[in-house]
Coordinates of C-alpha atoms in Angstrom, one line a residue:
Chain A
X1 CA -26.4 -12.8 183.5
X2 CA -27.8 -9.4 184.4
X3 CA -27.2 -8.2 180.9
X4 CA -29.0 -11.2 179.4
X5 CA -32.0 -10.5 181.6
X6 CA -32.0 -6.9 180.4
X7 CA -31.8 -7.9 176.8
X8 CA -34.6 -10.5 176.9
X9 CA -36.8 -8.3 179.0
X10 CA -36.4 -5.3 176.6
X11 CA -36.6 -7.1 173.3
X12 CA -39.4 -9.6 174.0
X13 CA -41.2 -9.3 177.3
X14 CA -41.5 -5.6 177.7
X15 CA -41.2 -4.7 174.0
X16 CA -41.0 -1.0 173.8
X17 CA -43.5 -0.6 171.0
X18 CA -46.1 -3.4 171.6
X19 CA -46.3 -3.3 175.4
X20 CA -44.9 0.1 176.5
X21 CA -46.6 2.1 173.7
X22 CA -43.6 4.2 172.8
X23 CA -42.8 5.0 169.2
X24 CA -46.3 4.3 167.8
X25 CA -46.0 7.2 165.4
X26 CA -43.1 5.6 163.4
X27 CA -44.8 2.3 163.7
X28 CA -47.8 3.6 161.8
X29 CA -45.8 6.1 159.7
X30 CA -42.8 4.3 158.2
X31 CA -43.9 0.7 158.2
X32 CA -45.3 0.5 154.8
X33 CA -42.2 -1.2 153.3
X34 CA -39.7 -3.4 155.0
X35 CA -36.7 -1.4 153.7
X36 CA -37.9 1.9 155.2
X37 CA -38.7 0.1 158.4
X38 CA -35.1 -1.2 158.6
X39 CA -33.7 2.2 157.8
X40 CA -35.7 3.8 160.6
X41 CA -34.7 1.1 163.0
X42 CA -31.0 1.6 162.2
X43 CA -31.2 5.4 162.7
X44 CA -33.1 4.9 166.0
X45 CA -30.5 2.4 167.3
X46 CA -27.6 4.8 166.5
X47 CA -29.2 7.8 168.2
X48 CA -30.7 5.9 171.1
X49 CA -27.4 4.5 172.3
X50 CA -25.6 7.9 171.9
X51 CA -28.5 9.8 173.5
X52 CA -28.6 7.4 176.5
X53 CA -24.9 7.8 177.1
X54 CA -24.9 11.6 176.9
X55 CA -28.1 12.1 178.9
X56 CA -26.7 9.7 181.6
X57 CA -23.6 11.8 181.8
X58 CA -25.6 15.0 181.9
X59 CA -27.7 13.6 184.8
X60 CA -24.7 12.4 186.8
X61 CA -22.3 15.2 186.3
X62 CA -24.5 18.3 185.9
X63 CA -28.0 17.9 187.2
X64 CA -27.3 15.9 190.4
X65 CA -24.3 17.9 191.6
X66 CA -26.1 21.2 191.0
X67 CA -29.3 19.8 192.5
X68 CA -31.5 20.8 189.6
X69 CA -33.1 17.4 188.9
X70 CA -36.4 19.1 188.0
X71 CA -34.8 20.4 184.8
X72 CA -34.4 16.8 183.6
X73 CA -37.1 16.9 180.9
X74 CA -36.1 20.2 179.4
X75 CA -32.3 19.4 179.4
X76 CA -32.8 15.9 178.0
X77 CA -34.9 17.0 175.1
X78 CA -32.4 19.8 174.3
X79 CA -29.5 17.3 174.4
X80 CA -31.3 14.9 172.1
X81 CA -32.3 17.7 169.7
X82 CA -28.7 18.9 169.5
X83 CA -27.3 15.4 169.3
X84 CA -29.6 14.6 166.3
X85 CA -28.4 17.7 164.5
X86 CA -24.8 16.9 165.3
X87 CA -25.1 13.3 164.1
X88 CA -26.7 14.5 160.9
X89 CA -23.8 17.0 160.2
X90 CA -21.0 14.5 161.1
X91 CA -22.6 11.7 159.1
X92 CA -22.9 13.9 156.1
X93 CA -19.2 14.7 156.2
X94 CA -17.8 11.3 157.3
X95 CA -20.0 8.7 155.7
X96 CA -22.2 10.0 152.8
X97 CA -23.4 6.4 152.1
X98 CA -24.7 6.0 155.7
X99 CA -26.2 9.5 155.5
X100 CA -28.0 8.5 152.3
X101 CA -29.5 5.5 154.1
X102 CA -30.5 7.1 157.4
X103 CA -30.7 10.8 156.4
X104 CA -34.4 11.1 155.9
X105 CA -35.2 9.5 159.2
X106 CA -32.8 11.6 161.4
X107 CA -35.0 14.7 161.7
X108 CA -38.0 12.6 162.6
X109 CA -36.1 11.1 165.5
X110 CA -36.1 14.2 167.7
X111 CA -39.8 13.8 168.3
X112 CA -39.6 10.0 168.6
X113 CA -40.7 9.3 172.1
X114 CA -38.6 6.1 172.3
X115 CA -35.4 8.1 172.6
X116 CA -36.5 10.4 175.4
X117 CA -38.4 7.5 177.0
X118 CA -35.4 5.2 177.2
X119 CA -33.2 8.0 178.4
X120 CA -35.6 8.7 181.3
X121 CA -36.2 5.0 182.0
X122 CA -32.4 4.5 182.3
X123 CA -32.3 7.1 185.0
X124 CA -35.5 5.9 186.8
X125 CA -34.3 2.3 187.0
X126 CA -31.0 3.4 188.4
X127 CA -28.9 1.5 185.8
X128 CA -25.1 2.2 185.7
X129 CA -23.6 3.4 182.4
X130 CA -22.9 -0.1 181.0
X131 CA -26.4 -1.4 181.9
X132 CA -27.8 1.7 180.3
X133 CA -26.0 1.1 177.1
X134 CA -27.2 -2.5 177.0
X135 CA -30.7 -1.4 177.8
X136 CA -30.7 1.2 175.0
X137 CA -29.3 -1.2 172.5
X138 CA -31.8 -3.9 173.3
X139 CA -34.7 -1.5 173.3
X140 CA -33.6 -0.4 169.8
X141 CA -33.5 -4.0 168.7
X142 CA -37.0 -4.5 170.2
X143 CA -38.2 -1.4 168.3
X144 CA -36.6 -2.7 165.1
X145 CA -38.2 -6.2 165.6
X146 CA -41.7 -4.8 166.0
X147 CA -41.3 -2.4 163.1
X148 CA -39.9 -5.2 160.9
X149 CA -42.7 -7.7 161.7
X150 CA -45.3 -5.0 161.3
X151 CA -44.0 -3.9 157.9
X152 CA -43.9 -7.4 156.7
X153 CA -47.6 -7.9 157.6
X154 CA -48.5 -4.5 156.1
X155 CA -46.9 -5.4 152.8
X156 CA -49.3 -8.3 152.5
X157 CA -52.2 -6.3 153.8
X158 CA -52.0 -4.0 150.8
X159 CA -53.2 -7.0 148.7
X160 CA -56.1 -7.8 150.8
X161 CA -59.7 -6.6 150.4
X162 CA -60.3 -4.6 153.6
X163 CA -63.7 -3.1 154.4
X164 CA -63.7 0.6 153.4
X165 CA -64.1 2.1 156.8
X166 CA -61.2 0.0 158.2
X167 CA -58.7 0.9 155.5
X168 CA -55.5 2.7 156.4
X169 CA -54.9 3.4 160.1
X170 CA -57.8 1.4 161.7
X171 CA -56.7 -1.9 160.2
X172 CA -53.1 -1.2 161.0
X173 CA -54.0 -0.6 164.7
X174 CA -56.0 -3.8 164.8
X175 CA -53.0 -5.7 163.3
X176 CA -50.8 -4.1 165.9
X177 CA -53.3 -5.3 168.6
X178 CA -53.0 -8.9 167.3
X179 CA -49.2 -8.6 167.2
X180 CA -49.3 -7.3 170.8
X181 CA -51.4 -10.3 171.8
X182 CA -48.7 -12.6 170.3
X183 CA -46.0 -10.8 172.3
X184 CA -48.1 -11.3 175.5
X185 CA -47.0 -15.0 175.1
X186 CA -43.6 -13.9 176.3
X187 CA -44.8 -12.4 179.6
X188 CA -43.6 -14.2 182.7
X189 CA -40.4 -15.4 181.2
X190 CA -38.3 -12.9 183.1
Chain B
X1 CA -68.7 32.7 165.1
X2 CA -65.3 32.3 163.5
X3 CA -63.7 31.7 166.9
X4 CA -66.5 29.2 167.8
X5 CA -65.6 27.2 164.7
X6 CA -62.0 27.5 165.7
X7 CA -62.8 26.0 169.1
X8 CA -65.1 23.1 168.0
X9 CA -63.0 21.9 165.1
X10 CA -60.7 20.1 167.6
X11 CA -63.6 18.2 169.1
X12 CA -64.8 16.2 166.1
X13 CA -63.9 17.4 162.6
X14 CA -60.2 17.7 163.2
X15 CA -60.1 15.5 166.3
X16 CA -56.4 15.0 167.0
X17 CA -56.7 11.3 167.9
X18 CA -59.3 9.9 165.5
X19 CA -58.8 12.1 162.5
X20 CA -55.3 13.6 162.5
X21 CA -53.9 10.5 164.2
X22 CA -51.4 12.5 166.3
X23 CA -50.1 11.7 169.8
X24 CA -50.7 8.0 169.6
X25 CA -48.3 6.9 172.3
X26 CA -50.0 8.6 175.3
X27 CA -53.4 7.8 173.8
X28 CA -52.7 4.1 173.9
X29 CA -50.5 4.1 176.9
X30 CA -52.6 5.8 179.5
X31 CA -56.2 4.9 178.4
X32 CA -56.5 1.8 180.6
X33 CA -59.2 3.6 182.6
X34 CA -61.4 6.7 182.1
X35 CA -59.9 8.7 184.9
X36 CA -56.3 8.1 183.7
X37 CA -57.4 9.2 180.2
X38 CA -59.1 12.3 181.5
X39 CA -56.1 13.3 183.7
X40 CA -53.6 12.9 180.8
X41 CA -56.0 14.8 178.5
X42 CA -56.3 17.7 180.9
X43 CA -52.5 17.8 181.5
X44 CA -51.9 17.9 177.7
X45 CA -54.7 20.6 177.3
X46 CA -52.8 22.9 179.8
X47 CA -49.5 22.4 178.0
X48 CA -51.2 23.0 174.6
X49 CA -53.0 26.1 175.8
X50 CA -49.9 27.7 177.4
X51 CA -47.5 26.8 174.6
X52 CA -49.9 28.0 171.9
X53 CA -50.2 31.3 173.9
X54 CA -46.5 31.8 174.3
X55 CA -45.5 30.7 170.8
X56 CA -48.0 33.1 169.2
X57 CA -46.7 35.9 171.6
X58 CA -43.0 35.5 170.6
X59 CA -43.5 34.3 167.0
X60 CA -42.2 37.5 165.5
X61 CA -39.0 37.6 167.6
X62 CA -37.8 34.1 166.7
X63 CA -35.5 33.6 163.7
X64 CA -37.0 31.1 161.3
X65 CA -34.0 28.7 161.5
X66 CA -34.2 28.1 165.2
X67 CA -38.0 28.1 165.6
X68 CA -38.4 24.4 166.2
X69 CA -35.8 24.2 169.0
X70 CA -37.3 27.3 170.6
X71 CA -40.8 25.9 170.5
X72 CA -39.5 22.7 172.1
X73 CA -38.0 24.7 174.9
X74 CA -41.2 26.6 175.5
X75 CA -43.2 23.3 175.6
X76 CA -40.7 21.5 177.8
X77 CA -40.9 24.4 180.3
X78 CA -44.7 24.0 180.7
X79 CA -44.4 20.2 180.8
X80 CA -42.1 20.7 183.8
X81 CA -44.6 22.9 185.4
X82 CA -47.3 20.3 185.0
X83 CA -45.0 17.5 186.2
X84 CA -44.2 19.4 189.4
X85 CA -47.8 20.4 190.1
X86 CA -49.1 16.8 189.5
X87 CA -46.4 15.4 191.7
X88 CA -47.5 17.8 194.5
X89 CA -51.3 17.7 194.2
X90 CA -52.3 14.4 192.6
X91 CA -49.5 11.9 193.5
X92 CA -51.7 8.9 192.7
X93 CA -52.4 10.0 189.1
X94 CA -48.8 11.1 188.7
X95 CA -47.7 7.6 189.5
X96 CA -50.2 5.8 187.3
X97 CA -49.4 8.1 184.3
X98 CA -45.7 7.6 185.0
X99 CA -43.3 8.2 182.1
X100 CA -46.0 9.6 179.8
X101 CA -46.0 13.0 181.7
X102 CA -42.5 14.0 180.7
X103 CA -43.2 12.5 177.3
X104 CA -45.9 15.2 176.6
X105 CA -42.8 17.2 175.3
X106 CA -42.6 14.9 172.3
X107 CA -46.3 14.6 171.8
X108 CA -46.7 15.5 168.2
X109 CA -50.0 17.4 168.8
X110 CA -48.3 20.1 170.9
X111 CA -45.5 20.8 168.5
X112 CA -47.8 20.3 165.6
X113 CA -50.3 23.0 166.7
X114 CA -47.4 25.4 167.6
X115 CA -45.9 25.0 164.1
X116 CA -49.1 24.7 162.1
X117 CA -51.4 27.2 164.0
X118 CA -49.8 29.4 166.7
X119 CA -46.9 30.5 164.6
X120 CA -49.2 32.0 162.0
X121 CA -52.3 33.2 163.9
X122 CA -53.2 35.9 166.5
X123 CA -52.7 35.3 170.2
X124 CA -56.4 35.0 170.9
X125 CA -57.2 32.5 168.1
X126 CA -54.1 30.4 169.2
X127 CA -55.4 30.2 172.7
X128 CA -58.9 29.1 171.5
X129 CA -57.2 26.6 169.1
X130 CA -55.1 25.1 171.9
X131 CA -58.1 24.8 174.2
X132 CA -60.2 23.2 171.5
X133 CA -57.6 20.7 170.4
X134 CA -56.7 19.9 174.0
X135 CA -60.3 19.2 174.9
X136 CA -60.8 17.1 171.8
X137 CA -57.8 15.1 172.8
X138 CA -59.2 14.8 176.4
X139 CA -62.5 13.7 175.0
X140 CA -61.1 10.9 172.9
X141 CA -58.8 9.7 175.6
X142 CA -61.7 9.6 178.1
X143 CA -64.0 7.7 175.7
X144 CA -61.2 5.2 174.9
X145 CA -60.4 4.8 178.6
X146 CA -64.1 4.4 179.5
X147 CA -64.7 1.7 176.9
X148 CA -61.5 -0.2 177.9
X149 CA -62.4 0.0 181.6
X150 CA -66.0 -1.1 180.9
X151 CA -65.0 -4.1 178.8
X152 CA -62.0 -5.0 180.9
X153 CA -63.2 -4.7 184.4
X154 CA -66.9 -3.8 184.3
X155 CA -66.5 -0.3 185.7
X156 CA -66.7 3.3 184.4
X157 CA -64.8 6.0 186.3
X158 CA -64.3 3.4 189.0
X159 CA -68.1 2.8 189.5
X160 CA -69.0 -0.9 189.2
X161 CA -71.5 -1.6 186.4
X162 CA -71.3 -5.4 186.2
X163 CA -69.3 -8.0 188.3
X164 CA -65.6 -7.8 187.6
X165 CA -65.4 -11.6 187.0
X166 CA -67.2 -11.2 183.7
X167 CA -64.7 -8.6 182.4
X168 CA -62.3 -9.4 179.6
X169 CA -58.8 -8.7 181.0
X170 CA -57.4 -8.4 177.5
X171 CA -59.0 -5.0 177.1
X172 CA -57.1 -3.5 180.0
X173 CA -53.8 -4.9 178.7
X174 CA -51.8 -3.7 175.7
X175 CA -53.6 -5.5 172.8
X176 CA -57.0 -4.1 173.9
X177 CA -55.7 -0.6 173.5
X178 CA -54.8 -1.2 169.8
X179 CA -58.0 -3.1 169.1
X180 CA -60.4 -0.6 170.7
X181 CA -58.7 2.4 169.1
X182 CA -58.7 0.7 165.7
X183 CA -62.4 0.0 165.8
X184 CA -63.2 3.5 167.2
X185 CA -61.3 5.1 164.3
X186 CA -63.2 3.0 161.8
X187 CA -66.5 4.2 163.3
X188 CA -65.4 7.8 163.2
X189 CA -64.3 7.3 159.5
X190 CA -67.7 5.9 158.7
X191 CA -69.5 8.8 160.4
X192 CA -67.3 11.5 158.7
X193 CA -67.8 9.9 155.3
X194 CA -71.5 9.6 155.6

């Protein structure tokens, strides 16, 4: 039951992109076509779950015993950067097909704030490892959902006659605002 | 004169938020009131200034291949400094900015300026650039925060302008952030084109 609550809360009610404002850059950057949006979402899901597990272990077995909790930010970002590199190298060797699909997006992920954000939130909310994994997975699904919906709308937006000053990012932000309004309908469920 | 241009370009012509469209997450996330926006802006300014300074100091000693990770370590160190200082001196602001303070590390403006400017220019111009960009970011965050606070709760910097009952709550919540920023960006587009 607890897991279901975490999932519904992270995917719909507190959607990481549309209500928490994390990962806006990929939302604006790679949402021009549905296929790239799905590729990005896949890469984020992969790295987010891995990063959450590793940073959780770093926090429990290194930072807390040594009493150096204030190094959390610096050590987490290093772990994430190293992990992304590692995933890239391993993927290239083990599964070239998957590397082809996700490859372009992997370097972008280091500076994607959803990864570091979810890793820190997992610690802040005092989840255990299993809950952390579920939390990361459902946040990645929420991220993918928002990106997918947004890309679908933007594909249609290309065909519309938008006023000149609003073209590009302004209209994309306004669309995201309306989408966020729709997601407000979920608030209060959990 | 050259340094003056260097300083002012961040304020309007290359404003990080409205023109370069960098650092969107904190922009949208913390601009629910003018004071939050200003606090976040100043924290980012400090990090930008210090990281630009240090990156330009050590730029010749860092091998090209590991430059991005080294920049990230420098930035993360200053973010930790800001985090600890804010926790100690402004606990209220620290709480309301929450997770966005550690996330300054992954704010694309900071890494962007380190890579695009500080790694190529002299120490002094890098400091000026960091300061200008940071203040430009603070300015846009404060404006955005003030507009949202005014429309949403009838206050600016916490000072009541009209009764709160007439405010549109929507603008303090998530959708308002997107809408106000979208229209502000369109206005800046219009001004820059004209």
